[in-house]
CSV table of N, CA and C in Angstrom, one decimal:
chain,number,residue,atom,x,y,z
A,1,MET,N,157.7,-209.3,-59.6
A,1,MET,CA,157.4,-209.7,-60.9
A,1,MET,C,158.8,-209.7,-61.8
A,2,ASN,N,158.2,-210.9,-62.9
A,2,ASN,CA,159.5,-210.9,-63.8
A,2,ASN,C,159.4,-210.1,-64.9
A,3,GLU,N,160.4,-210.0,-65.9
A,3,GLU,CA,160.5,-209.4,-66.9
A,3,GLU,C,159.2,-209.6,-67.9
A,4,THR,N,158.8,-211.1,-68.1
A,4,THR,CA,157.5,-211.2,-68.7
A,4,THR,C,156.4,-210.8,-68.2
A,5,THR,N,156.4,-210.6,-67.0
A,5,THR,CA,155.0,-209.9,-66.4
A,5,THR,C,155.0,-208.4,-66.7
A,6,TYR,N,156.0,-207.9,-66.5
A,6,TYR,CA,156.1,-206.3,-66.9
A,6,TYR,C,155.8,-206.0,-68.6
A,7,GLN,N,156.6,-206.8,-69.4
A,7,GLN,CA,156.3,-206.8,-70.9
A,7,GLN,C,154.7,-207.0,-70.9
A,8,SER,N,154.1,-208.1,-70.1
A,8,SER,CA,152.7,-208.0,-70.4
A,8,SER,C,152.0,-206.8,-69.9
A,9,LEU,N,152.3,-206.4,-68.7
A,9,LEU,CA,151.7,-205.1,-68.1
A,9,LEU,C,151.9,-203.9,-69.4
A,10,PHE,N,153.1,-203.7,-70.1
A,10,PHE,CA,153.0,-202.8,-71.0
A,10,PHE,C,152.2,-203.0,-72.2
A,11,ASP,N,152.3,-204.4,-72.6
A,11,ASP,CA,151.3,-204.8,-73.7
A,11,ASP,C,149.6,-204.6,-73.4
A,12,THR,N,149.2,-204.5,-71.9
A,12,THR,CA,148.0,-204.4,-71.6
A,12,THR,C,147.8,-202.9,-71.8
A,13,PHE,N,148.8,-202.1,-71.1
A,13,PHE,CA,148.7,-200.6,-71.3
A,13,PHE,C,148.7,-200.2,-72.5
A,14,ASP,N,149.2,-200.9,-73.4
A,14,ASP,CA,149.5,-200.4,-74.8
A,14,ASP,C,148.0,-200.4,-75.6
A,15,LYS,N,147.1,-201.3,-74.9
A,15,LYS,CA,145.8,-201.7,-75.6
A,15,LYS,C,144.8,-201.0,-74.4
A,16,GLY,N,145.2,-200.4,-73.6
A,16,GLY,CA,144.2,-199.8,-72.9
A,16,GLY,C,143.3,-198.7,-73.5
A,17,THR,N,142.6,-197.9,-72.6
A,17,THR,CA,141.5,-196.9,-73.1
A,17,THR,C,141.6,-195.5,-72.4
A,18,LEU,N,141.6,-194.4,-73.3
A,18,LEU,CA,141.3,-193.1,-72.7
A,18,LEU,C,139.7,-192.7,-72.6
A,19,LYS,N,139.2,-192.6,-71.3
A,19,LYS,CA,137.9,-192.4,-71.1
A,19,LYS,C,137.8,-190.9,-70.6
A,20,LEU,N,137.1,-190.2,-71.3
A,20,LEU,CA,136.9,-188.6,-71.1
A,20,LEU,C,135.4,-188.6,-71.3
A,21,PRO,N,134.7,-187.6,-70.5
A,21,PRO,CA,133.2,-187.4,-70.6
A,21,PRO,C,132.8,-187.2,-72.1
A,22,SER,N,133.7,-186.4,-72.7
A,22,SER,CA,133.3,-186.3,-74.3
A,22,SER,C,133.6,-187.5,-75.4
A,23,LYS,N,134.6,-188.2,-74.9
A,23,LYS,CA,135.0,-189.3,-75.9
A,23,LYS,C,135.7,-190.5,-75.1
A,24,THR,N,135.6,-191.6,-75.9
A,24,THR,CA,136.4,-192.9,-75.4
A,24,THR,C,137.5,-193.2,-76.6
A,25,THR,N,138.6,-193.2,-76.4
A,25,THR,CA,139.7,-193.6,-77.3
A,25,THR,C,140.4,-194.9,-77.1
A,26,ALA,N,140.6,-196.1,-77.9
A,26,ALA,CA,141.1,-197.0,-77.5
A,26,ALA,C,142.6,-196.9,-78.0
A,27,PHE,N,143.6,-197.2,-77.0
A,27,PHE,CA,145.0,-196.8,-77.5
A,27,PHE,C,145.4,-197.7,-78.6
A,28,ALA,N,144.9,-198.7,-79.0
A,28,ALA,CA,145.0,-199.5,-80.0
A,28,ALA,C,144.8,-198.9,-81.4
A,29,ASP,N,143.8,-197.7,-81.2
A,29,ASP,CA,143.6,-197.0,-82.4
A,29,ASP,C,144.6,-195.8,-82.6
A,30,ILE,N,145.4,-195.6,-81.7
A,30,ILE,CA,146.5,-194.4,-81.7
A,30,ILE,C,147.7,-195.1,-82.3
A,31,PRO,N,148.1,-194.5,-83.4
A,31,PRO,CA,149.4,-195.2,-84.2
A,31,PRO,C,150.8,-194.8,-83.4
A,32,TRP,N,151.7,-195.7,-83.4
A,32,TRP,CA,153.2,-195.3,-82.9
A,32,TRP,C,153.6,-194.4,-84.0
A,33,SER,N,154.3,-193.5,-83.6
A,33,SER,CA,155.2,-192.6,-84.2
A,33,SER,C,156.7,-192.7,-84.1
A,34,LYS,N,157.3,-192.5,-85.1
A,34,LYS,CA,158.8,-192.7,-85.0
A,34,LYS,C,159.4,-191.3,-84.4
A,35,HIS,N,160.0,-191.2,-83.6
A,35,HIS,CA,160.7,-190.0,-82.9
A,35,HIS,C,161.4,-189.4,-83.9
A,36,PRO,N,161.0,-188.0,-84.0
A,36,PRO,CA,161.6,-187.2,-85.3
A,36,PRO,C,163.2,-187.2,-85.3
A,37,ALA,N,163.7,-187.3,-84.1
A,37,ALA,CA,165.2,-187.1,-84.0
A,37,ALA,C,166.1,-188.0,-83.5
A,38,PHE,N,165.4,-189.2,-82.8
A,38,PHE,CA,166.1,-190.2,-82.3
A,38,PHE,C,165.8,-191.7,-82.8
A,39,ALA,N,166.6,-192.3,-83.6
A,39,ALA,CA,166.3,-193.5,-84.1
A,39,ALA,C,166.0,-194.6,-83.2
A,40,GLY,N,165.1,-195.5,-83.4
A,40,GLY,CA,164.9,-196.7,-82.2
A,40,GLY,C,163.8,-196.3,-81.2
A,41,VAL,N,163.4,-195.0,-81.3
A,41,VAL,CA,162.2,-194.3,-80.5
A,41,VAL,C,161.0,-194.2,-80.9
A,42,GLU,N,159.8,-194.8,-80.4
A,42,GLU,CA,158.5,-194.5,-80.7
A,42,GLU,C,157.7,-194.2,-79.7
A,43,LEU,N,157.0,-193.1,-80.2
A,43,LEU,CA,155.9,-192.8,-79.3
A,43,LEU,C,154.6,-192.7,-79.6
A,44,LYS,N,153.7,-193.1,-78.7
A,44,LYS,CA,152.0,-193.1,-78.9
A,44,LYS,C,151.6,-191.8,-78.0
A,45,HIS,N,151.1,-190.9,-78.8
A,45,HIS,CA,150.5,-189.8,-78.2
A,45,HIS,C,149.0,-190.0,-77.6
A,46,ILE,N,149.0,-190.2,-76.4
A,46,ILE,CA,147.6,-190.8,-75.7
A,46,ILE,C,146.9,-189.6,-75.5
A,47,VAL,N,147.3,-188.7,-74.7
A,47,VAL,CA,146.7,-187.4,-74.3
A,47,VAL,C,147.4,-186.2,-74.8
A,48,THR,N,146.8,-185.4,-75.8
A,48,THR,CA,147.7,-184.3,-76.4
A,48,THR,C,147.2,-182.9,-75.8
A,49,ALA,N,147.7,-181.9,-76.4
A,49,ALA,CA,147.4,-180.5,-76.0
A,49,ALA,C,145.9,-180.3,-76.4
A,50,LYS,N,145.2,-180.6,-77.4
A,50,LYS,CA,144.1,-180.4,-77.9
A,50,LYS,C,143.0,-180.9,-77.0
A,51,ASP,N,143.4,-182.2,-76.3
A,51,ASP,CA,142.7,-182.8,-75.2
A,51,ASP,C,142.5,-182.0,-73.8
A,52,THR,N,143.7,-181.2,-73.5
A,52,THR,CA,143.9,-180.5,-72.1
A,52,THR,C,144.0,-178.9,-72.3
A,53,TRP,N,143.8,-178.4,-73.6
A,53,TRP,CA,143.8,-176.9,-73.7
A,53,TRP,C,145.3,-176.8,-73.4
A,54,GLY,N,146.1,-177.6,-73.6
A,54,GLY,CA,147.6,-177.2,-73.8
A,54,GLY,C,148.3,-177.7,-72.5
A,55,ARG,N,147.6,-177.9,-71.4
A,55,ARG,CA,148.1,-178.0,-70.0
A,55,ARG,C,148.7,-179.2,-69.8
A,56,PHE,N,148.7,-180.2,-70.3
A,56,PHE,CA,149.6,-181.4,-70.1
A,56,PHE,C,149.3,-182.4,-71.3
A,57,SER,N,150.4,-183.3,-71.6
A,57,SER,CA,150.2,-184.4,-72.5
A,57,SER,C,150.7,-186.0,-71.9
A,58,TYR,N,150.2,-186.8,-72.4
A,58,TYR,CA,150.7,-188.1,-71.9
A,58,TYR,C,151.0,-189.0,-73.0
A,59,HIS,N,152.4,-189.8,-72.9
A,59,HIS,CA,152.6,-190.5,-74.2
A,59,HIS,C,153.3,-191.9,-73.6
A,60,LEU,N,153.1,-192.8,-74.6
A,60,LEU,CA,153.9,-194.1,-74.1
A,60,LEU,C,154.9,-194.1,-75.1
A,61,VAL,N,156.3,-194.6,-74.6
A,61,VAL,CA,157.4,-194.2,-75.0
A,61,VAL,C,157.9,-195.8,-75.2
A,62,ARG,N,158.5,-196.2,-76.4
A,62,ARG,CA,159.1,-197.4,-76.8
A,62,ARG,C,160.6,-197.2,-77.3
A,63,ILE,N,161.5,-197.5,-76.5
A,63,ILE,CA,162.9,-197.2,-76.8
A,63,ILE,C,163.4,-198.6,-77.0
A,64,ALA,N,163.9,-198.9,-78.4
A,64,ALA,CA,164.6,-200.2,-78.7
A,64,ALA,C,165.9,-200.6,-77.9
A,65,PRO,N,166.1,-201.8,-77.8
A,65,PRO,CA,167.6,-202.2,-77.2
A,65,PRO,C,168.6,-201.4,-77.5
A,66,ASP,N,169.5,-200.9,-76.4
A,66,ASP,CA,170.5,-200.2,-76.8
A,66,ASP,C,170.5,-198.8,-77.6
A,67,LYS,N,169.1,-198.3,-77.7
A,67,LYS,CA,169.0,-196.9,-78.2
A,67,LYS,C,168.8,-196.0,-77.1
A,68,SER,N,168.8,-194.7,-77.6
A,68,SER,CA,168.9,-193.7,-76.7
A,68,SER,C,168.0,-192.5,-77.3
A,69,ILE,N,167.3,-191.8,-76.2
A,69,ILE,CA,166.8,-190.6,-76.4
A,69,ILE,C,167.8,-189.6,-76.0
A,70,GLU,N,168.7,-189.1,-76.9
A,70,GLU,CA,169.8,-188.5,-76.6
A,70,GLU,C,169.7,-187.2,-75.9
A,71,HIS,N,171.0,-186.7,-75.1
A,71,HIS,CA,170.8,-185.4,-74.6
A,71,HIS,C,170.0,-184.2,-75.1
A,72,HIS,N,169.1,-183.8,-74.7
A,72,HIS,CA,168.3,-182.9,-74.8
A,72,HIS,C,167.7,-182.0,-73.8
A,73,ILE,N,167.0,-180.9,-74.0
A,73,ILE,CA,166.3,-180.1,-72.9
A,73,ILE,C,164.9,-179.8,-73.3
A,74,HIS,N,163.9,-179.7,-72.4
A,74,HIS,CA,162.7,-179.1,-72.8
A,74,HIS,C,162.5,-177.9,-72.1
A,75,GLU,N,162.7,-176.9,-72.7
A,75,GLU,CA,163.0,-175.6,-72.1
A,75,GLU,C,161.5,-175.1,-71.1
A,76,THR,N,160.4,-175.6,-71.6
A,76,THR,CA,159.1,-175.1,-70.9
A,76,THR,C,158.6,-176.3,-70.1
A,77,GLN,N,158.8,-177.5,-70.3
A,77,GLN,CA,158.0,-178.6,-69.9
A,77,GLN,C,158.7,-179.4,-68.8
A,78,LEU,N,157.9,-179.5,-67.6
A,78,LEU,CA,158.1,-180.6,-66.6
A,78,LEU,C,157.9,-182.0,-67.3
A,79,GLU,N,158.7,-182.7,-67.2
A,79,GLU,CA,158.3,-184.3,-67.5
A,79,GLU,C,158.6,-185.3,-66.5
A,80,THR,N,157.7,-186.2,-66.6
A,80,THR,CA,157.8,-187.3,-65.6
A,80,THR,C,158.0,-188.6,-66.5
A,81,HIS,N,158.7,-189.5,-66.0
A,81,HIS,CA,158.9,-190.9,-66.4
A,81,HIS,C,158.2,-191.8,-65.4
A,82,GLU,N,157.5,-192.7,-66.0
A,82,GLU,CA,157.1,-194.1,-65.3
A,82,GLU,C,157.5,-195.2,-66.3
A,83,VAL,N,158.4,-196.0,-65.5
A,83,VAL,CA,159.2,-197.3,-66.2
A,83,VAL,C,158.2,-198.3,-66.0
A,84,ILE,N,157.5,-198.8,-67.2
A,84,ILE,CA,156.6,-199.9,-67.2
A,84,ILE,C,157.3,-201.2,-67.4
A,85,SER,N,158.3,-201.1,-68.4
A,85,SER,CA,159.0,-202.6,-68.5
A,85,SER,C,160.3,-202.2,-69.1
A,86,GLY,N,161.1,-203.1,-69.0
A,86,GLY,CA,162.7,-203.2,-69.5
A,86,GLY,C,163.8,-202.5,-68.5
A,87,GLN,N,164.7,-202.1,-68.9
A,87,GLN,CA,165.5,-201.5,-67.9
A,87,GLN,C,166.4,-200.3,-69.0
A,88,GLY,N,167.0,-199.5,-68.1
A,88,GLY,CA,167.7,-198.5,-68.9
A,88,GLY,C,168.4,-197.5,-67.7
A,89,ILE,N,169.0,-196.2,-68.3
A,89,ILE,CA,169.6,-195.6,-67.6
A,89,ILE,C,169.2,-194.1,-68.0
A,90,CYS,N,169.1,-193.3,-66.9
A,90,CYS,CA,168.6,-191.7,-67.3
A,90,CYS,C,169.9,-191.2,-66.7
A,91,ILE,N,170.2,-190.1,-67.7
A,91,ILE,CA,171.3,-189.2,-67.2
A,91,ILE,C,170.6,-187.9,-67.0
A,92,HIS,N,170.6,-187.4,-65.7
A,92,HIS,CA,169.5,-186.2,-65.3
A,92,HIS,C,170.6,-185.2,-64.5
A,93,GLU,N,170.7,-183.9,-65.0
A,93,GLU,CA,171.8,-183.2,-64.4
A,93,GLU,C,173.1,-183.9,-64.0
A,94,GLY,N,173.5,-184.6,-65.0
A,94,GLY,CA,174.7,-185.4,-64.9
A,94,GLY,C,175.0,-186.7,-63.9
A,95,VAL,N,173.5,-186.9,-63.3
A,95,VAL,CA,173.6,-188.1,-62.4
A,95,VAL,C,172.9,-189.2,-63.2
A,96,LYS,N,173.5,-190.3,-63.1
A,96,LYS,CA,172.9,-191.6,-63.4
A,96,LYS,C,171.8,-192.3,-62.6
A,97,ILE,N,170.7,-192.4,-63.2
A,97,ILE,CA,169.8,-192.9,-62.6
A,97,ILE,C,169.2,-194.2,-63.3
A,98,VAL,N,169.3,-195.4,-62.6
A,98,VAL,CA,168.8,-196.7,-63.0
A,98,VAL,C,167.3,-196.7,-63.3
A,99,TYR,N,166.8,-197.1,-64.5
A,99,TYR,CA,165.5,-197.2,-64.7
A,99,TYR,C,165.3,-198.6,-64.6
A,100,ASP,N,164.3,-199.1,-63.7
A,100,ASP,CA,164.0,-200.4,-63.5
A,100,ASP,C,162.2,-200.1,-63.4
A,101,PRO,N,161.7,-201.4,-63.9
A,101,PRO,CA,160.0,-201.3,-63.9
A,101,PRO,C,159.6,-200.8,-62.2
A,102,GLY,N,159.0,-199.9,-62.3
A,102,GLY,CA,158.3,-199.3,-61.0
A,102,GLY,C,159.0,-198.0,-60.7
A,103,THR,N,160.2,-197.7,-61.7
A,103,THR,CA,160.7,-196.2,-61.1
A,103,THR,C,160.0,-195.1,-61.8
A,104,ILE,N,159.7,-194.2,-61.0
A,104,ILE,CA,159.3,-192.6,-61.3
A,104,ILE,C,160.4,-191.5,-61.2
A,105,SER,N,160.6,-191.0,-62.2
A,105,SER,CA,161.5,-190.0,-62.5
A,105,SER,C,161.0,-188.7,-62.7
A,106,ILE,N,161.3,-187.4,-62.0
A,106,ILE,CA,160.9,-186.1,-62.4
A,106,ILE,C,161.9,-185.4,-63.0
A,107,LEU,N,161.5,-184.8,-64.1
A,107,LEU,CA,162.6,-184.1,-65.0
A,107,LEU,C,162.1,-182.5,-65.1
A,108,PRO,N,162.6,-181.5,-64.2
A,108,PRO,CA,162.1,-180.2,-64.4
A,108,PRO,C,162.6,-179.5,-65.7
A,109,ALA,N,161.8,-178.6,-65.9
A,109,ALA,CA,161.8,-177.7,-67.3
A,109,ALA,C,163.2,-177.2,-67.2
A,110,GLY,N,164.1,-177.2,-68.3
A,110,GLY,CA,165.2,-176.6,-68.6
A,110,GLY,C,166.5,-177.3,-68.0
A,111,ILE,N,166.2,-178.7,-67.6
A,111,ILE,CA,167.3,-179.6,-67.2
A,111,ILE,C,167.8,-180.5,-68.2
A,112,PRO,N,169.1,-180.7,-68.5
A,112,PRO,CA,169.5,-181.6,-69.7
A,112,PRO,C,169.2,-182.9,-69.2
A,113,HIS,N,168.9,-183.7,-70.0
A,113,HIS,CA,168.7,-185.2,-69.7
A,113,HIS,C,169.0,-186.2,-70.9
A,114,GLU,N,169.3,-187.4,-70.7
A,114,GLU,CA,169.1,-188.6,-71.6
A,114,GLU,C,168.6,-189.8,-71.1
A,115,VAL,N,168.0,-190.6,-72.0
A,115,VAL,CA,167.6,-192.0,-71.5
A,115,VAL,C,168.1,-193.0,-72.6
A,116,THR,N,168.8,-194.0,-72.0
A,116,THR,CA,169.3,-195.2,-73.0
A,116,THR,C,168.8,-196.5,-72.3
A,117,ALA,N,168.1,-197.0,-73.4
A,117,ALA,CA,167.6,-198.6,-72.9
A,117,ALA,C,168.5,-199.5,-72.9
A,118,GLY,N,168.4,-200.5,-72.1
A,118,GLY,CA,169.2,-201.6,-72.0
A,118,GLY,C,169.0,-202.9,-73.1
A,119,LYS,N,169.4,-204.0,-72.7
A,119,LYS,CA,169.4,-204.9,-74.0
A,119,LYS,C,167.9,-205.4,-73.9
A,120,GLU,N,166.8,-205.3,-73.1
A,120,GLU,CA,165.8,-205.8,-73.3
A,120,GLU,C,164.7,-204.4,-74.1
A,121,GLY,N,165.2,-203.3,-74.1
A,121,GLY,CA,164.5,-202.1,-74.7
A,121,GLY,C,163.9,-201.6,-73.4
A,122,LEU,N,163.4,-200.7,-73.4
A,122,LEU,CA,162.7,-199.8,-72.4
A,122,LEU,C,161.4,-199.4,-72.7
A,123,TYR,N,160.4,-199.3,-71.9
A,123,TYR,CA,159.0,-198.9,-72.1
A,123,TYR,C,158.4,-197.8,-70.9
A,124,LEU,N,158.1,-196.6,-71.4
A,124,LEU,CA,158.0,-195.6,-70.4
A,124,LEU,C,156.5,-195.0,-70.6
A,125,PHE,N,155.9,-194.4,-69.6
A,125,PHE,CA,154.9,-193.7,-69.8
A,125,PHE,C,155.3,-192.2,-69.4
A,126,ALA,N,155.2,-191.3,-70.3
A,126,ALA,CA,156.0,-190.0,-70.0
A,126,ALA,C,154.6,-189.0,-70.2
A,127,LYS,N,154.9,-188.0,-69.0
A,127,LYS,CA,153.8,-186.9,-69.1
A,127,LYS,C,154.6,-185.7,-69.1
A,128,PHE,N,154.0,-184.8,-69.9
A,128,PHE,CA,154.7,-183.4,-69.7
A,128,PHE,C,153.6,-182.3,-69.4
A,129,MET,N,154.3,-181.4,-68.7
A,129,MET,CA,153.2,-180.1,-68.3
A,129,MET,C,154.2,-178.7,-68.4
A,130,PRO,N,153.5,-178.0,-69.3
A,130,PRO,CA,152.6,-178.0,-70.3
A,130,PRO,C,152.8,-179.0,-71.1
A,131,ALA,N,151.6,-179.2,-72.1
A,131,ALA,CA,151.7,-180.3,-73.2
A,131,ALA,C,153.0,-180.1,-74.1
A,132,LEU,N,153.4,-181.3,-74.5
A,132,LEU,CA,154.3,-181.4,-75.4
A,132,LEU,C,154.0,-181.1,-76.9
A,133,CYS,N,153.0,-181.7,-77.1
A,133,CYS,CA,152.1,-182.0,-78.3
A,133,CYS,C,150.8,-182.1,-78.4
């Protein structure tokens, strides 16, 4: 697949649907939120703690070209990243991991990490256990 195809995949995902026995939510109806600490980073909270009794949460993450989710730690959450589109670098326990479409990364709780988007930006599906929000 080329970058245009991956971008199309992210656009499709961004317009997806959450289907639960109790409700159906169109992702298009969920607003993008600016990250409270990192400029150029936006989040779409697809599944939140209130949907899962705090057990897990799912988020679409959009990182603008050459922007970063800078060095940080989630003390209690295991975090996973599924790269949908774009490219970037994750520094995980001091190790540089290249993020390309199709990459999956697992970040245990309490481990320092950061993610920097490449020149096309970076689009992730991030999951947290227990829920981030």
